[in-house]
Amino acid sequence: MAHNVFRAKQQSSSPRDKSLFAAAIVAVLLVCAVWSFTDPLPNLSGLLYSQSISSPDYCPPGREAVDRSSDPPEKTFYDEPELSYTINKPIKNWDEKRVQWLKLHPSFAAGRVNRVLLLSGSQPTPCKNPRGDHLLLRFFKNKVDYCRIHGYDIFYGNTFFHPKMRSYWAKIPLVRAAMLAHPESEWILWVDSDAIFTDMDFKIPLHKYNDYNFIVHGWPDLIFKKKSWVAINAGIFLIRNCQWSMDFLDVWANMGPKSPEYKQWGKILRTTFKDKTFPESDDQSALSYLILKGERKWRSKIHAITDYSLHGYWLGIVNRFGKITANYTKIERDVPKLRRRHAEAVSDSYAAAREPLLAEGADGKGGWRRPFITHFTGCQPCSGDHATEYVGDSCWVGMERALNFADNQVLRNFGFMHDDIKSNSPVSPLNFDFPADESEEFV
């Protein structure tokens, strides 16, 4: 029936109606012609683009700074049959091989000097401690959060890349393989699984290390004067992706259990470092030895730092989180810009605005600046064991506080925070302009 009605209306059109319609068309065309001279039509693609953004279904295409979708056919070191990822076979001319690869992948060459790959890892088997796997998951989440905020890549190993290089020695084969797998990364940052980023804003000042290839937290006086094996901490370090590092890792690894001289190295290290109480050669004593007595080509490129907590000893930190939070809250109450809600992706600008206000807050004993990394040395979340000098459940209480302290910095940009960092408490939504008039310190 509807179809017939439509046809009836079509047939009822008169010549007069057709004339009026034609006149209207001509008038519209004349107006458009005049408009085109006085105010040109907007660009069609721009118009469509602006309309698409306003559409609720609009989702912008991804724009990556590097080209991950192509690999040129020209041969690189990856095509060399004799090249090995294992620690057993040395690599030669790595700098030249890496430069060649970067020339074939120019999008990765841009920004190379600031590109960091974070590595961490744990054992391939489940933890003995009932809470261990959950704690390792939360430690891992913390590292993922830090890398996402700063644009770093991350790889977490849960297997051994050499059958004899286990426990604390397992990191060396992994770091070496990662250099080959990621020639686009200038630096490899190794962070033990039991270490937590507790200043999510802090960025390592890579520009300070142009003359060095290996950065570690340590005290030179303890190495050269007291000859202590704990003068440095080998659980967190930064190593440049270069030929020097390839050679250095080989030398370091040859002091470990894969070497036929492993037992002999244990004796040498124990004789050298009087405060070393166990007989086995370990990665930290071996690194200390290379700094103390190694060839100049190694010593000259290793830099021990103390100006920020690349390794912050947890026992001196976890009870300061309340004071630290109170000082940061006071700063934000005084500076409206720092209270402004913002996207996580632009956090760097807010960190830069806060930085001058932190000059008086030292990162260390008695200070109130957030420690960059809090390292739970002597605590073993997976096994549940801990050093005898740590009383009761102090390790696990400290871990809970540190994880929640760091997590609050992340959750802030999502509009929530933990009510109490002393326990894995529920989160609460934050009021607008937090913490302008808040009595709750979230400590």
JSON list of C-alpha atoms in Angstrom, two decimals, residues 60-154:
[
{"chain": "A", "resi": 60, "resn": "PRO", "atom": "CA", "xyz": [42.59, 7.32, 15.93]},
{"chain": "A", "resi": 61, "resn": "PRO", "atom": "CA", "xyz": [45.07, 5.15, 14.04]},
{"chain": "A", "resi": 62, "resn": "GLY", "atom": "CA", "xyz": [48.18, 4.16, 15.95]},
{"chain": "A", "resi": 63, "resn": "ARG", "atom": "CA", "xyz": [51.29, 6.18, 15.14]},
{"chain": "A", "resi": 64, "resn": "GLU", "atom": "CA", "xyz": [54.49, 4.51, 16.22]},
{"chain": "A", "resi": 65, "resn": "ALA", "atom": "CA", "xyz": [57.75, 6.39, 16.24]},
{"chain": "A", "resi": 66, "resn": "VAL", "atom": "CA", "xyz": [59.54, 3.33, 14.86]},
{"chain": "A", "resi": 67, "resn": "ASP", "atom": "CA", "xyz": [58.78, 1.01, 11.97]},
{"chain": "A", "resi": 68, "resn": "ARG", "atom": "CA", "xyz": [58.14, -2.45, 13.37]},
{"chain": "A", "resi": 69, "resn": "SER", "atom": "CA", "xyz": [56.38, -3.78, 10.28]},
{"chain": "A", "resi": 70, "resn": "SER", "atom": "CA", "xyz": [59.33, -4.31, 7.92]},
{"chain": "A", "resi": 71, "resn": "ASP", "atom": "CA", "xyz": [62.80, -5.83, 7.90]},
{"chain": "A", "resi": 72, "resn": "PRO", "atom": "CA", "xyz": [64.98, -5.08, 4.82]},
{"chain": "A", "resi": 73, "resn": "PRO", "atom": "CA", "xyz": [66.31, -8.10, 2.89]},
{"chain": "A", "resi": 74, "resn": "GLU", "atom": "CA", "xyz": [69.96, -7.02, 3.20]},
{"chain": "A", "resi": 75, "resn": "LYS", "atom": "CA", "xyz": [72.03, -9.41, 5.30]},
{"chain": "A", "resi": 76, "resn": "THR", "atom": "CA", "xyz": [72.94, -8.49, 8.88]},
{"chain": "A", "resi": 77, "resn": "PHE", "atom": "CA", "xyz": [74.61, -10.27, 11.79]},
{"chain": "A", "resi": 78, "resn": "TYR", "atom": "CA", "xyz": [71.38, -12.24, 12.23]},
{"chain": "A", "resi": 79, "resn": "ASP", "atom": "CA", "xyz": [72.25, -14.08, 9.00]},
{"chain": "A", "resi": 80, "resn": "GLU", "atom": "CA", "xyz": [75.66, -15.26, 10.26]},
{"chain": "A", "resi": 81, "resn": "PRO", "atom": "CA", "xyz": [75.43, -19.01, 11.08]},
{"chain": "A", "resi": 82, "resn": "GLU", "atom": "CA", "xyz": [78.39, -18.84, 13.46]},
{"chain": "A", "resi": 83, "resn": "LEU", "atom": "CA", "xyz": [76.89, -16.10, 15.64]},
{"chain": "A", "resi": 84, "resn": "SER", "atom": "CA", "xyz": [75.63, -17.51, 18.92]},
{"chain": "A", "resi": 85, "resn": "TYR", "atom": "CA", "xyz": [73.33, -16.08, 21.59]},
{"chain": "A", "resi": 86, "resn": "THR", "atom": "CA", "xyz": [75.00, -18.21, 24.27]},
{"chain": "A", "resi": 87, "resn": "ILE", "atom": "CA", "xyz": [77.60, -16.91, 26.70]},
{"chain": "A", "resi": 88, "resn": "ASN", "atom": "CA", "xyz": [80.08, -19.60, 25.61]},
{"chain": "A", "resi": 89, "resn": "LYS", "atom": "CA", "xyz": [81.07, -18.07, 22.27]},
{"chain": "A", "resi": 90, "resn": "PRO", "atom": "CA", "xyz": [82.56, -14.54, 22.10]},
{"chain": "A", "resi": 91, "resn": "ILE", "atom": "CA", "xyz": [81.16, -11.99, 19.65]},
{"chain": "A", "resi": 92, "resn": "LYS", "atom": "CA", "xyz": [83.53, -9.82, 17.63]},
{"chain": "A", "resi": 93, "resn": "ASN", "atom": "CA", "xyz": [82.92, -6.49, 15.89]},
{"chain": "A", "resi": 94, "resn": "TRP", "atom": "CA", "xyz": [79.62, -6.00, 17.68]},
{"chain": "A", "resi": 95, "resn": "ASP", "atom": "CA", "xyz": [79.73, -2.21, 17.37]},
{"chain": "A", "resi": 96, "resn": "GLU", "atom": "CA", "xyz": [80.07, -2.44, 13.59]},
{"chain": "A", "resi": 97, "resn": "LYS", "atom": "CA", "xyz": [77.37, -5.09, 13.32]},
{"chain": "A", "resi": 98, "resn": "ARG", "atom": "CA", "xyz": [75.01, -3.00, 15.39]},
{"chain": "A", "resi": 99, "resn": "VAL", "atom": "CA", "xyz": [75.68, 0.18, 13.39]},
{"chain": "A", "resi": 100, "resn": "GLN", "atom": "CA", "xyz": [74.99, -1.71, 10.16]},
{"chain": "A", "resi": 101, "resn": "TRP", "atom": "CA", "xyz": [71.66, -2.96, 11.52]},
{"chain": "A", "resi": 102, "resn": "LEU", "atom": "CA", "xyz": [70.66, 0.55, 12.62]},
{"chain": "A", "resi": 103, "resn": "LYS", "atom": "CA", "xyz": [71.50, 1.95, 9.18]},
{"chain": "A", "resi": 104, "resn": "LEU", "atom": "CA", "xyz": [69.09, -0.55, 7.66]},
{"chain": "A", "resi": 105, "resn": "HIS", "atom": "CA", "xyz": [66.47, 0.39, 10.28]},
{"chain": "A", "resi": 106, "resn": "PRO", "atom": "CA", "xyz": [66.76, 4.20, 10.47]},
{"chain": "A", "resi": 107, "resn": "SER", "atom": "CA", "xyz": [63.56, 4.67, 12.46]},
{"chain": "A", "resi": 108, "resn": "PHE", "atom": "CA", "xyz": [65.22, 2.79, 15.33]},
{"chain": "A", "resi": 109, "resn": "ALA", "atom": "CA", "xyz": [68.42, 4.81, 15.01]},
{"chain": "A", "resi": 110, "resn": "ALA", "atom": "CA", "xyz": [66.56, 8.00, 15.92]},
{"chain": "A", "resi": 111, "resn": "GLY", "atom": "CA", "xyz": [66.50, 8.38, 19.69]},
{"chain": "A", "resi": 112, "resn": "ARG", "atom": "CA", "xyz": [68.86, 5.44, 20.13]},
{"chain": "A", "resi": 113, "resn": "VAL", "atom": "CA", "xyz": [71.01, 7.05, 22.84]},
{"chain": "A", "resi": 114, "resn": "ASN", "atom": "CA", "xyz": [68.08, 7.22, 25.27]},
{"chain": "A", "resi": 115, "resn": "ARG", "atom": "CA", "xyz": [66.53, 3.84, 24.52]},
{"chain": "A", "resi": 116, "resn": "VAL", "atom": "CA", "xyz": [66.51, 1.48, 27.50]},
{"chain": "A", "resi": 117, "resn": "LEU", "atom": "CA", "xyz": [65.53, -2.17, 27.76]},
{"chain": "A", "resi": 118, "resn": "LEU", "atom": "CA", "xyz": [64.71, -3.29, 31.30]},
{"chain": "A", "resi": 119, "resn": "LEU", "atom": "CA", "xyz": [65.49, -6.89, 32.23]},
{"chain": "A", "resi": 120, "resn": "SER", "atom": "CA", "xyz": [64.45, -8.85, 35.27]},
{"chain": "A", "resi": 121, "resn": "GLY", "atom": "CA", "xyz": [63.64, -12.45, 36.04]},
{"chain": "A", "resi": 122, "resn": "SER", "atom": "CA", "xyz": [63.01, -15.24, 38.50]},
{"chain": "A", "resi": 123, "resn": "GLN", "atom": "CA", "xyz": [63.29, -19.02, 38.72]},
{"chain": "A", "resi": 124, "resn": "PRO", "atom": "CA", "xyz": [61.32, -21.27, 36.30]},
{"chain": "A", "resi": 125, "resn": "THR", "atom": "CA", "xyz": [59.57, -23.21, 39.09]},
{"chain": "A", "resi": 126, "resn": "PRO", "atom": "CA", "xyz": [56.78, -22.17, 41.49]},
{"chain": "A", "resi": 127, "resn": "CYS", "atom": "CA", "xyz": [57.76, -20.50, 44.75]},
{"chain": "A", "resi": 128, "resn": "LYS", "atom": "CA", "xyz": [57.94, -22.44, 48.02]},
{"chain": "A", "resi": 129, "resn": "ASN", "atom": "CA", "xyz": [56.54, -19.49, 49.93]},
{"chain": "A", "resi": 130, "resn": "PRO", "atom": "CA", "xyz": [52.72, -19.58, 49.54]},
{"chain": "A", "resi": 131, "resn": "ARG", "atom": "CA", "xyz": [52.74, -15.81, 48.99]},
{"chain": "A", "resi": 132, "resn": "GLY", "atom": "CA", "xyz": [55.86, -15.85, 46.86]},
{"chain": "A", "resi": 133, "resn": "ASP", "atom": "CA", "xyz": [54.36, -16.01, 43.37]},
{"chain": "A", "resi": 134, "resn": "HIS", "atom": "CA", "xyz": [51.86, -13.27, 44.22]},
{"chain": "A", "resi": 135, "resn": "LEU", "atom": "CA", "xyz": [54.65, -11.06, 45.55]},
{"chain": "A", "resi": 136, "resn": "LEU", "atom": "CA", "xyz": [56.73, -11.65, 42.41]},
{"chain": "A", "resi": 137, "resn": "LEU", "atom": "CA", "xyz": [53.69, -10.74, 40.31]},
{"chain": "A", "resi": 138, "resn": "ARG", "atom": "CA", "xyz": [53.34, -7.45, 42.16]},
{"chain": "A", "resi": 139, "resn": "PHE", "atom": "CA", "xyz": [57.08, -6.76, 41.86]},
{"chain": "A", "resi": 140, "resn": "PHE", "atom": "CA", "xyz": [56.76, -7.41, 38.12]},
{"chain": "A", "resi": 141, "resn": "LYS", "atom": "CA", "xyz": [53.71, -5.15, 37.80]},
{"chain": "A", "resi": 142, "resn": "ASN", "atom": "CA", "xyz": [55.72, -2.36, 39.41]},
{"chain": "A", "resi": 143, "resn": "LYS", "atom": "CA", "xyz": [58.41, -2.73, 36.74]},
{"chain": "A", "resi": 144, "resn": "VAL", "atom": "CA", "xyz": [55.82, -2.80, 33.95]},
{"chain": "A", "resi": 145, "resn": "ASP", "atom": "CA", "xyz": [54.24, 0.38, 35.33]},
{"chain": "A", "resi": 146, "resn": "TYR", "atom": "CA", "xyz": [57.59, 2.16, 35.40]},
{"chain": "A", "resi": 147, "resn": "CYS", "atom": "CA", "xyz": [58.45, 1.08, 31.86]},
{"chain": "A", "resi": 148, "resn": "ARG", "atom": "CA", "xyz": [55.04, 2.11, 30.50]},
{"chain": "A", "resi": 149, "resn": "ILE", "atom": "CA", "xyz": [55.32, 5.57, 32.04]},
{"chain": "A", "resi": 150, "resn": "HIS", "atom": "CA", "xyz": [58.81, 6.15, 30.62]},
{"chain": "A", "resi": 151, "resn": "GLY", "atom": "CA", "xyz": [58.49, 4.35, 27.30]},
{"chain": "A", "resi": 152, "resn": "TYR", "atom": "CA", "xyz": [60.98, 1.56, 28.07]},
{"chain": "A", "resi": 153, "resn": "ASP", "atom": "CA", "xyz": [60.76, -1.98, 26.74]},
{"chain": "A", "resi": 154, "resn": "ILE", "atom": "CA", "xyz": [60.83, -4.82, 29.26]}
]
